[in-house]
mmCIF file of C-alpha atoms in Angstrom:
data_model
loop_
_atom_site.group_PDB
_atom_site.id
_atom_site.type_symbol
_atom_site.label_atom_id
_atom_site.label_comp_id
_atom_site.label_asym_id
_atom_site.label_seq_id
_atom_site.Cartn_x
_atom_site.Cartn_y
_atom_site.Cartn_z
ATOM 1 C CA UNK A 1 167.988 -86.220 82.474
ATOM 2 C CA UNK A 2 164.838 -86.599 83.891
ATOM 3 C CA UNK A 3 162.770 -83.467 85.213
ATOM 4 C CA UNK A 4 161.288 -82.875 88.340
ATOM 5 C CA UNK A 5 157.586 -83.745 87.396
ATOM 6 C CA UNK A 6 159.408 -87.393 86.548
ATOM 7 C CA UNK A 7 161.340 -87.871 89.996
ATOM 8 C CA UNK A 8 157.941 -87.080 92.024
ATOM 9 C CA UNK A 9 156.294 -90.094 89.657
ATOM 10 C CA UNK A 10 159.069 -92.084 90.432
ATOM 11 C CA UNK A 11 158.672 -91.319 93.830
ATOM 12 C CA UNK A 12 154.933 -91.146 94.465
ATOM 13 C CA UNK A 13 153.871 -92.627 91.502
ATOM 14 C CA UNK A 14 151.791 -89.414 91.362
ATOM 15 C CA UNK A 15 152.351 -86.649 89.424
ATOM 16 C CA UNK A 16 153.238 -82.947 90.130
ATOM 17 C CA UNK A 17 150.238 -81.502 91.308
ATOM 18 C CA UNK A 18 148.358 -78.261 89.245
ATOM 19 C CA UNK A 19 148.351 -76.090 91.879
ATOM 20 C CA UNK A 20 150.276 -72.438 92.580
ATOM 21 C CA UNK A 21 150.984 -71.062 95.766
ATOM 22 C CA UNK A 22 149.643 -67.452 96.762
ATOM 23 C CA UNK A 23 152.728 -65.647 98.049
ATOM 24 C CA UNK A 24 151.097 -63.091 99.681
ATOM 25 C CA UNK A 25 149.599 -64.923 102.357
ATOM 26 C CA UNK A 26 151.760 -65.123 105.063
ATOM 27 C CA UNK A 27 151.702 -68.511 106.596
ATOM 28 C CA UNK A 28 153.228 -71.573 104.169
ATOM 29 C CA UNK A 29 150.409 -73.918 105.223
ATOM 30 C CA UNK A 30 148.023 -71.362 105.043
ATOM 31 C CA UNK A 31 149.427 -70.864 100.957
ATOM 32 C CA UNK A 32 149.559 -75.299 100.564
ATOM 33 C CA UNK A 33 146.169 -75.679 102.419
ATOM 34 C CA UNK A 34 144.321 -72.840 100.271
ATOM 35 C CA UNK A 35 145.701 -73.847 97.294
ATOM 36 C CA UNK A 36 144.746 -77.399 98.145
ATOM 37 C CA UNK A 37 141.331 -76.530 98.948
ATOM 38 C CA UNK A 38 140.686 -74.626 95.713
ATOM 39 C CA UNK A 39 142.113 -77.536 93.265
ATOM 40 C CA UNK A 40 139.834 -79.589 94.982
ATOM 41 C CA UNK A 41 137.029 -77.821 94.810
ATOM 42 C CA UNK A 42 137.336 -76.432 90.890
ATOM 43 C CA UNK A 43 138.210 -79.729 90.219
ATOM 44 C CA UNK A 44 141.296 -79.607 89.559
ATOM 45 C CA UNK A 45 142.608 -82.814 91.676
ATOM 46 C CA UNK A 46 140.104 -85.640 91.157
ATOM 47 C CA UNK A 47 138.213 -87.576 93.734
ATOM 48 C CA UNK A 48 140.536 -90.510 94.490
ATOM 49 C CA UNK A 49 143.946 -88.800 93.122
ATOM 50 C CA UNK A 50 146.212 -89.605 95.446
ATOM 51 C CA UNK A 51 148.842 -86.672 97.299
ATOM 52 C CA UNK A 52 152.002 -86.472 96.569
ATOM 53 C CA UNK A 53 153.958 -87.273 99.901
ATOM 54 C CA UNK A 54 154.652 -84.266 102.429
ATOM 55 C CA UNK A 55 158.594 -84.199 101.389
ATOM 56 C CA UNK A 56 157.544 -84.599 97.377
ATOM 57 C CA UNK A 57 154.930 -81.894 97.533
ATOM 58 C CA UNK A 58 157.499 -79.980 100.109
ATOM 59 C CA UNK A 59 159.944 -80.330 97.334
ATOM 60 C CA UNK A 60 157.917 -79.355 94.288
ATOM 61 C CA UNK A 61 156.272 -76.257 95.965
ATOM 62 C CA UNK A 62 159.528 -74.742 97.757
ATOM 63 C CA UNK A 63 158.460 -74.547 101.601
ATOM 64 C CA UNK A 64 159.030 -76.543 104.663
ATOM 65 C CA UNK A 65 157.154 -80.086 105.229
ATOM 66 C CA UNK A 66 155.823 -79.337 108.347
ATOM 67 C CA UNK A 67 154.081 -77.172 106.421
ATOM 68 C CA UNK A 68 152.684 -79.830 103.613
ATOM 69 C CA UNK A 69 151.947 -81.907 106.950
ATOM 70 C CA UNK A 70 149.889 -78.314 108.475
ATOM 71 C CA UNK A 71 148.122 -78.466 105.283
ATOM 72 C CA UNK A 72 147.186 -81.880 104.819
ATOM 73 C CA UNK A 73 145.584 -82.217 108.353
ATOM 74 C CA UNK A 74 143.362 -78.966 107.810
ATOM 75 C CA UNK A 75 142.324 -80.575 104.607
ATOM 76 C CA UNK A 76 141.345 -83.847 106.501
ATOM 77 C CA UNK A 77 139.506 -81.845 109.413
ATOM 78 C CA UNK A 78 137.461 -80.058 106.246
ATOM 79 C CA UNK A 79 136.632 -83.996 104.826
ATOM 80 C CA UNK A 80 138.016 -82.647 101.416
ATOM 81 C CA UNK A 81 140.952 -85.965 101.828
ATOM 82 C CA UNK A 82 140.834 -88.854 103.104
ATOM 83 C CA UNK A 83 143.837 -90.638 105.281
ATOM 84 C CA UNK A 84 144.211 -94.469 104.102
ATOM 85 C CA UNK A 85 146.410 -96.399 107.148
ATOM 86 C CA UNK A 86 149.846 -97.209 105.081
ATOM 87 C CA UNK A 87 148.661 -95.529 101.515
ATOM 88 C CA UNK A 88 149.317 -92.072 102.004
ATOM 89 C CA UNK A 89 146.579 -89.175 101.739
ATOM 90 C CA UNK A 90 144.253 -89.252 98.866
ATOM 91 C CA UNK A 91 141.412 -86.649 97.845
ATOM 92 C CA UNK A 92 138.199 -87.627 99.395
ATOM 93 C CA UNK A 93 136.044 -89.890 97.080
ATOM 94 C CA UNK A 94 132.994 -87.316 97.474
ATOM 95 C CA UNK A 95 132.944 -83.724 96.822
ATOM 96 C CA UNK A 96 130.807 -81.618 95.818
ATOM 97 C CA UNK A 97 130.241 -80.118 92.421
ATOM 98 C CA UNK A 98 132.680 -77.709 91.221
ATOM 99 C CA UNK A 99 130.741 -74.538 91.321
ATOM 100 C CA UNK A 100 129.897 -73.251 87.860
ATOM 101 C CA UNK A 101 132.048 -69.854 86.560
ATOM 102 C CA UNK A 102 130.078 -66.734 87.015
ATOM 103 C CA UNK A 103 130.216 -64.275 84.410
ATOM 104 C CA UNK A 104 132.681 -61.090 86.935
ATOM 105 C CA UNK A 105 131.544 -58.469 84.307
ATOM 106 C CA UNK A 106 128.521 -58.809 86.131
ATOM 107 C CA UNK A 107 130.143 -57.766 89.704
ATOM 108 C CA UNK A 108 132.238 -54.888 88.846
ATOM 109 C CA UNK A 109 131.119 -52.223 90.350
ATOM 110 C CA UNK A 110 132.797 -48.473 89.560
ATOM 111 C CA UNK A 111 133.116 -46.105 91.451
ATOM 112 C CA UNK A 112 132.523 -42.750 90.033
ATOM 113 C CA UNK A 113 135.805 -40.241 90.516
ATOM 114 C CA UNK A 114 135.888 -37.692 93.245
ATOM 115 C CA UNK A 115 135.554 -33.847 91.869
ATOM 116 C CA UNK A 116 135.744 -30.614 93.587
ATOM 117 C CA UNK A 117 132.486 -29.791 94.798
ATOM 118 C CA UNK A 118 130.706 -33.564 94.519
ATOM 119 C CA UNK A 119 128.253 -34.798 97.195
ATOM 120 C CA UNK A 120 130.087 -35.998 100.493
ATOM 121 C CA UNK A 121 133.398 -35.446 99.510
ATOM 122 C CA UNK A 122 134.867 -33.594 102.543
ATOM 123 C CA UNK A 123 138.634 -32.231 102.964
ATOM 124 C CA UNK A 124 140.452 -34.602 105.372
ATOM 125 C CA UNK A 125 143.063 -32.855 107.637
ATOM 126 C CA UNK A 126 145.920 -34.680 107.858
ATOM 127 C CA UNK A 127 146.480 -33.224 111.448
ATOM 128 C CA UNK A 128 143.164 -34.663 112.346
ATOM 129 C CA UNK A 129 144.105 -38.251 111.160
ATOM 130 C CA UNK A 130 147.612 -37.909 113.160
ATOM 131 C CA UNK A 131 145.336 -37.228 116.352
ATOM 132 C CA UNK A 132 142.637 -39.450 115.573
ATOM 133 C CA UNK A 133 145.423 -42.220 115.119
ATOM 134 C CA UNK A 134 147.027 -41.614 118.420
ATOM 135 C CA UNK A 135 143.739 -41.347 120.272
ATOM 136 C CA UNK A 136 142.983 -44.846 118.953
ATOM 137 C CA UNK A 137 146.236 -46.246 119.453
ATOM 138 C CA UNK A 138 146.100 -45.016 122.812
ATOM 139 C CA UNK A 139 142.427 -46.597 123.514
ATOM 140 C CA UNK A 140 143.672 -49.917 122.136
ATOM 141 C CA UNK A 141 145.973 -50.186 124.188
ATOM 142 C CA UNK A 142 144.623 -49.155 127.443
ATOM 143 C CA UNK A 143 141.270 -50.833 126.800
ATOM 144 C CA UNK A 144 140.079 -52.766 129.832
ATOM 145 C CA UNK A 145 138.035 -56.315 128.838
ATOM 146 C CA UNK A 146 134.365 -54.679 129.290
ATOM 147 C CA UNK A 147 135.683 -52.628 126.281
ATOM 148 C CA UNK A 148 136.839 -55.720 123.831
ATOM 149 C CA UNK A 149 133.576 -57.424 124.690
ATOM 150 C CA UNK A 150 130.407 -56.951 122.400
ATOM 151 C CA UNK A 151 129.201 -54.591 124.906
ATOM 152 C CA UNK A 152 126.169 -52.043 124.969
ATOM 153 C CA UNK A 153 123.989 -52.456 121.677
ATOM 154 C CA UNK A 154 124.102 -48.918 121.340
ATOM 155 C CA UNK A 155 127.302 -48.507 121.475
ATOM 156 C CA UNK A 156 130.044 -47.325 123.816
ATOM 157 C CA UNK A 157 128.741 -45.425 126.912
ATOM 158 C CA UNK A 158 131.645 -42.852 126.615
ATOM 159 C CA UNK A 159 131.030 -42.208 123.200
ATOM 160 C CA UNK A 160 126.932 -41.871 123.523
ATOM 161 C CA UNK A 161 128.215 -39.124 126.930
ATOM 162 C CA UNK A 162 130.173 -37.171 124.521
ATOM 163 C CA UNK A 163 127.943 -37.007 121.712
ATOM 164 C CA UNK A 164 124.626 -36.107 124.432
ATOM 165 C CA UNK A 165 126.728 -33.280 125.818
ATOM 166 C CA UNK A 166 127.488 -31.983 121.933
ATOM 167 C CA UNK A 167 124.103 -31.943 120.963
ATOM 168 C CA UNK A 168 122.923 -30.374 124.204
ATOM 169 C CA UNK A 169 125.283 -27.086 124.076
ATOM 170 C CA UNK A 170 125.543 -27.220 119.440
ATOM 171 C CA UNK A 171 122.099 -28.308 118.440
ATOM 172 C CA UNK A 172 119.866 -27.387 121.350
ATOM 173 C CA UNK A 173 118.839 -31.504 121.809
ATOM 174 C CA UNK A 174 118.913 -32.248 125.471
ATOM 175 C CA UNK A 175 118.681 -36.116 125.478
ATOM 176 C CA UNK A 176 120.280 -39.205 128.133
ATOM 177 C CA UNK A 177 122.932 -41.013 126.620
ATOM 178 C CA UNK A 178 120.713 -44.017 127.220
ATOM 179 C CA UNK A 179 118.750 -42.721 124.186
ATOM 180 C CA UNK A 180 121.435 -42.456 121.873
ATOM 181 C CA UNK A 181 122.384 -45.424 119.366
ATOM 182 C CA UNK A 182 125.650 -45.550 117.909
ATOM 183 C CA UNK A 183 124.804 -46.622 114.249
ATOM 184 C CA UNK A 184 127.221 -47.049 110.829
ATOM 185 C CA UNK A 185 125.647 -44.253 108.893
ATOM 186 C CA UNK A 186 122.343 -42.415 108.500
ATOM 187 C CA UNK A 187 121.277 -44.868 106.027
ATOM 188 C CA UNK A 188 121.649 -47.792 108.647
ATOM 189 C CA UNK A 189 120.224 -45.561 111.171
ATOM 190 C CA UNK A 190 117.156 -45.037 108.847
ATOM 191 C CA UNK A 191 116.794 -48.641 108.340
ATOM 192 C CA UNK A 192 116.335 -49.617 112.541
ATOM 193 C CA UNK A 193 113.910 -46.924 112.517
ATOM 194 C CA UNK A 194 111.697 -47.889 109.521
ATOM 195 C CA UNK A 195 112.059 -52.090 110.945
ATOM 196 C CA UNK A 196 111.139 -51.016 114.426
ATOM 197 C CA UNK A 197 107.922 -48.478 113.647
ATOM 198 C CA UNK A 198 106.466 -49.182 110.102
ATOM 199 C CA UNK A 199 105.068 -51.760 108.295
ATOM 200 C CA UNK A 200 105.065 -52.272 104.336
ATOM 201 C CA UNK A 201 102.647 -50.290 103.303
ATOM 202 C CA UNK A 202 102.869 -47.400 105.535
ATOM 203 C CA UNK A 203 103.078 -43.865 103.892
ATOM 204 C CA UNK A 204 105.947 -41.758 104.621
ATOM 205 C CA UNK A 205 106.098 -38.038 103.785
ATOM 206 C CA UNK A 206 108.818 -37.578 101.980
ATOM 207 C CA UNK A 207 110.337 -34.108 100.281
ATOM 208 C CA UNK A 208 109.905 -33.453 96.670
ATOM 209 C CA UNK A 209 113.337 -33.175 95.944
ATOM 210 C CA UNK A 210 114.753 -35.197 98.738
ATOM 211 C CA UNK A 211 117.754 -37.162 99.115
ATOM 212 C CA UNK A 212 118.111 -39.846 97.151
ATOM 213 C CA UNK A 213 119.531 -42.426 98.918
ATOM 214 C CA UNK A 214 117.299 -42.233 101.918
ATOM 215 C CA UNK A 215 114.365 -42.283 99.200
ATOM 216 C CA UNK A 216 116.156 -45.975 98.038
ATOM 217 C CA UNK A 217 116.287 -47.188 101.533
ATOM 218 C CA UNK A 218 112.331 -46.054 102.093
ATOM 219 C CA UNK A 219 111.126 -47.857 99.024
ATOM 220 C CA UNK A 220 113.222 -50.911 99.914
ATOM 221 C CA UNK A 221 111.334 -51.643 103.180
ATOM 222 C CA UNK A 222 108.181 -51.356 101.134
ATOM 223 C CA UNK A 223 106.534 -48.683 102.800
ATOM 224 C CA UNK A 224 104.724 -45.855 100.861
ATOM 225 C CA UNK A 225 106.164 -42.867 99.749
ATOM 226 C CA UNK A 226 104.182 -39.486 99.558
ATOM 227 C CA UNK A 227 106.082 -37.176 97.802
ATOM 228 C CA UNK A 228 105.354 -33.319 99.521
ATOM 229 C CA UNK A 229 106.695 -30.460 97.653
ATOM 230 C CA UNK A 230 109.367 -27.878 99.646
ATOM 231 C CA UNK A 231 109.232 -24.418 99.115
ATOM 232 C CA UNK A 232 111.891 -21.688 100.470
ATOM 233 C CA UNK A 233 110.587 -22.592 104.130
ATOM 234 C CA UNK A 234 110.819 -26.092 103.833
ATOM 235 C CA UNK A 235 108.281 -29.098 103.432
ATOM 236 C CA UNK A 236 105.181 -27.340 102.655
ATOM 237 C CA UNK A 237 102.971 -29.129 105.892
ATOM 238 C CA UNK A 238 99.651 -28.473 104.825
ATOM 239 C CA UNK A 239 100.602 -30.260 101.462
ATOM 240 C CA UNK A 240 101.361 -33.080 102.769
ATOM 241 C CA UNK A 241 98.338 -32.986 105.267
ATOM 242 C CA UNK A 242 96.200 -32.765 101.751
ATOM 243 C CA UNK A 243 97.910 -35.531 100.464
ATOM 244 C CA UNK A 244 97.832 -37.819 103.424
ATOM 245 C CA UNK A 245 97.100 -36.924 106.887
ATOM 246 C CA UNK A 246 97.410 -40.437 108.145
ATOM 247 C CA UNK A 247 100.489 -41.288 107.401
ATOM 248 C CA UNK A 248 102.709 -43.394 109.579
ATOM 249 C CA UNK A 249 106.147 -40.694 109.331
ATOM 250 C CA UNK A 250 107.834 -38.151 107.844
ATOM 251 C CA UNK A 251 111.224 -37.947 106.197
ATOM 252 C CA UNK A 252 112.382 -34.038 106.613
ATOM 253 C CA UNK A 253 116.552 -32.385 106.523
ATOM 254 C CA UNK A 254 115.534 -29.199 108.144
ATOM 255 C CA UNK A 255 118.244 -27.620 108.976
ATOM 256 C CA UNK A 256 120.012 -27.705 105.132
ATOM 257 C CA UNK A 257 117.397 -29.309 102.992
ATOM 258 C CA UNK A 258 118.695 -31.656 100.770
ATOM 259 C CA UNK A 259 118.863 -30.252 97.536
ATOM 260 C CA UNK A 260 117.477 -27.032 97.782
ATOM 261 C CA UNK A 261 119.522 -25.625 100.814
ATOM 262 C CA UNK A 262 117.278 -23.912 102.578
ATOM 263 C CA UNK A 263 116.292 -23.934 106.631
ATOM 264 C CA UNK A 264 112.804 -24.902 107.384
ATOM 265 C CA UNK A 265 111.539 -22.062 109.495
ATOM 266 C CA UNK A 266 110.108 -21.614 113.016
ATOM 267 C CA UNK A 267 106.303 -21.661 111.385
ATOM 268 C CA UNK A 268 106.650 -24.764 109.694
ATOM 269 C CA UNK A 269 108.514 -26.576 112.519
ATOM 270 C CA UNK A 270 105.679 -25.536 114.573
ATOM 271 C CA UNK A 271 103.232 -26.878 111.581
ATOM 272 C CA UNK A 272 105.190 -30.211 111.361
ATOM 273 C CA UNK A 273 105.198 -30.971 114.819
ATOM 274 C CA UNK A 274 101.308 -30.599 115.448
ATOM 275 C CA UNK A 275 100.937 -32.649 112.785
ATOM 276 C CA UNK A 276 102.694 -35.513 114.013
ATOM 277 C CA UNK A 277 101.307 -34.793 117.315
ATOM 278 C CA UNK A 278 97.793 -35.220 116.059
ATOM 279 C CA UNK A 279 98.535 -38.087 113.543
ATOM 280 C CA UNK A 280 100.619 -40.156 116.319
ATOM 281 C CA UNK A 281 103.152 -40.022 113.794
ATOM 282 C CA UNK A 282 107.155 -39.440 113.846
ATOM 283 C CA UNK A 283 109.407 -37.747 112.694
ATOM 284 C CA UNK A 284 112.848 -38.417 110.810
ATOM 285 C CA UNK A 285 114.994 -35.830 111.015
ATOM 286 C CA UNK A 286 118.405 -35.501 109.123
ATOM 287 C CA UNK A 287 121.010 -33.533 110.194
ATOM 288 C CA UNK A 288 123.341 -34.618 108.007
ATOM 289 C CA UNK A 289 125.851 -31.203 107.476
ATOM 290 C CA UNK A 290 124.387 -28.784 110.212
ATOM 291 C CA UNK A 291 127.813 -28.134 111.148
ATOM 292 C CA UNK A 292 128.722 -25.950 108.272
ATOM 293 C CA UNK A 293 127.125 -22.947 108.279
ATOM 294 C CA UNK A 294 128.579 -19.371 106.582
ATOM 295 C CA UNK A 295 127.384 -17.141 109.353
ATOM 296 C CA UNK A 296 126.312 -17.883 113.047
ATOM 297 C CA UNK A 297 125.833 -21.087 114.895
ATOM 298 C CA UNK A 298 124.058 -24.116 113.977
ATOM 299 C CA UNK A 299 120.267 -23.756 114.465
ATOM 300 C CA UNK A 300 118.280 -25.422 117.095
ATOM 301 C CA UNK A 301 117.499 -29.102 115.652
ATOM 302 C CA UNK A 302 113.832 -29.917 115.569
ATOM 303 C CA UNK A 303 114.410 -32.763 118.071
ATOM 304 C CA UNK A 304 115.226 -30.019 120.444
ATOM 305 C CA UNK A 305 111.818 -28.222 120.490
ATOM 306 C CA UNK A 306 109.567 -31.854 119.790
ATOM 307 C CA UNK A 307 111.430 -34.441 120.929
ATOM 308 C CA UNK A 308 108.637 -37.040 122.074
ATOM 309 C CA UNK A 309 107.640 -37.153 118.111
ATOM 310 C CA UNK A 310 111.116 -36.803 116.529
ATOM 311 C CA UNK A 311 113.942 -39.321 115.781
ATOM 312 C CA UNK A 312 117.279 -37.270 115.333
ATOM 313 C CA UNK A 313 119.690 -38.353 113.008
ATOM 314 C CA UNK A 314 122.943 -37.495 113.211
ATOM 315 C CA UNK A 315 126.453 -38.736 111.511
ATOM 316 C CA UNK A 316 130.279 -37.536 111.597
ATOM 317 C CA UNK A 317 130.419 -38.151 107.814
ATOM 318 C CA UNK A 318 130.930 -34.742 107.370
ATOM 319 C CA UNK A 319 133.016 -33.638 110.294
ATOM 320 C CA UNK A 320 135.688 -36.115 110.034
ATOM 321 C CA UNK A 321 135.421 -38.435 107.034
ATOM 322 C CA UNK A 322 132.728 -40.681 105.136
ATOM 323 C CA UNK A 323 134.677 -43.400 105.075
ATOM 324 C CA UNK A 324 134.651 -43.661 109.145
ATOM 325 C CA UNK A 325 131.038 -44.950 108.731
ATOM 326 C CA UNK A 326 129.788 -44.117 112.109
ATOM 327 C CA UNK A 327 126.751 -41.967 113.067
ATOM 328 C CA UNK A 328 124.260 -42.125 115.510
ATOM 329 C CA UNK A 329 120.710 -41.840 116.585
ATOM 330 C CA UNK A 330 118.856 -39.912 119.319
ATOM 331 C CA UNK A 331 115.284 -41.809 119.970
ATOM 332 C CA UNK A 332 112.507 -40.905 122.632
ATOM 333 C CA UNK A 333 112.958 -43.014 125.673
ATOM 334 C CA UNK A 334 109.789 -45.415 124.707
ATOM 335 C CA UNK A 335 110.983 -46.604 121.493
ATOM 336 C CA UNK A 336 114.682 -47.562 122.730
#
């Protein structure tokens, strides 16, 4: 009795092809066309091999022919088939190479397991997501078409409003929301800043311990890193002055240094400030946590007593989630 693969030769004089649907795309000539286009390109179905017909190949892969006949005209709009008058539909006669396997070991990346206690893990309220859900859902759908366009580069004008009148009344930062930049983290954040202001080469102050991944985006811009020692008041200033006076910026998290803990204090914010005053440098300031504080409000952020020399930034990591991505930057009016 003969066996499928023998009624499509029969048929087509071709035989079954190689290939295997992916079920969980949704679309059936989104499934033929992808699995098309990947036994074409692996090499799988030779240049020249002719296609089974759209009722053979409908047959042998289960799903409707207007779904073969979907496929089979993507394919020809992407050149990998070619349409002979009378013939049928044959792979195109040249493709390119089928790429060479790449060893995956190489790509796996692991991520280490979240503990009690570990570096930005941050309890999620599952009242906040139900409100945070609805809130968006409700946005969606009543978004007018300025909204769904690319819009502001910084970001949404109702957003940069709210976060302006936060900082003025939590963190003592009185700013226009024309000066705030929506950003997706303080590391991205960080980046704009070094790519607009520094050059490789330029030194950076930056604290001795500091955080780590802000010390991997600094070095990966090529600028110079000065390491400055902290002490319980913070970055010691006249350190760094020893060190280099000259440089371009300075990397500081004064209101919870990261790792130490402490809060730079009033004298060295002072100190810090002149010296970026003098030095026509600026100032990076990360206020990555100053939310969480055991006793009394947060303090006054150093971009609230030196703005014109400091470049706050700020990130809801920590308030809501890490995963949300999204913080932001507050920037003197001449560098916007």
């Amino acid at each position: 009795m003969p066996n499928r693969a023998t009624t499509l030769r029969r048929r087509d004089d071709v035989l079954a092809l190689p290939i295997r649907l992916d079920r969980a795309i949704r679309s059936q000539s989104q499934q033929v066309h992808s699995a098309l286009r990947a036994g074409i390109i692996d090499g799988l179905l030779a240049p020249g091999l002719r296609l089974p017909s759209t009722r053979a190949l409908a047959e042998q892969l289960g799903v409707r022919r207007n779904a073969i006949v979907a496929a089979y005209e993507a394919l020809l709009s992407d050149g990998l088939v070619e349409a002979r008058h009378g013939a049928g539909t044959y792979v195109a006669a040249e493709l390119p190479a089928p790429p060479a396997a790449a060893p995956m070991a190489e790509l796996d990346i692991r991520i280490p397991p979240r503990r009690p206690f570990a570096l930005g893990v941050t309890l999620v309220d599952p009242v906040l997501l139900k409100r945070l859900a609805a809130a968006s859902r409700r946005r969606i759908a009543q978004a007018v078409p300025d909204e769904l366009g690319y819009g502001d580069p910084r970001g949404s004008l109702h957003l940069r409003t709210q976060v302006a009148h936060y900082l003025a009344a939590n963190r003592g930062v009185r700013c226009d929301p024309s000066c705030i930049l929506i950003v997706s983290g303080t590391q991205h954040g960080l980046r704009l800043c070094i790519d607009a202001l520094l050059a490789p080469g330029d030194a950076v102050w930056f604290e001795d311990p500091g955080y780590f991944a802000s010390r991997h985006t600094l070095r990966a811009t090529g600028v110079t890193l000065v390491p400055v020692p902290v002490d319980g008041e913070g970055i010691v200033v006249t350190a760094g002055e020893k060190a280099d006076a000259a440089a371009k910026a300075a990397y500081v998290t004064p209101s919870h240094q990261f790792p130490t803990g402490v809060a730079m204090s009033m004298a060295r914010r002072i100190a810090l400030l002149d010296w970026a005053r003098r030095a026509g440098a600026y100032i990076f300031e990360d206020d990555y946590d100053s939310e969480y504080r055991f006793a009394g409000p947060p303090l006054t952020a150093l971009a609230g007593i030196g703005a014109e020399r400091v470049i706050y930034l700020g990130t809801f990591a920590k308030t809501l989630f890490a995963g949300l991505r999204l913080g932001y930057l507050v920037v003197p009016p001449a560098l916007v």
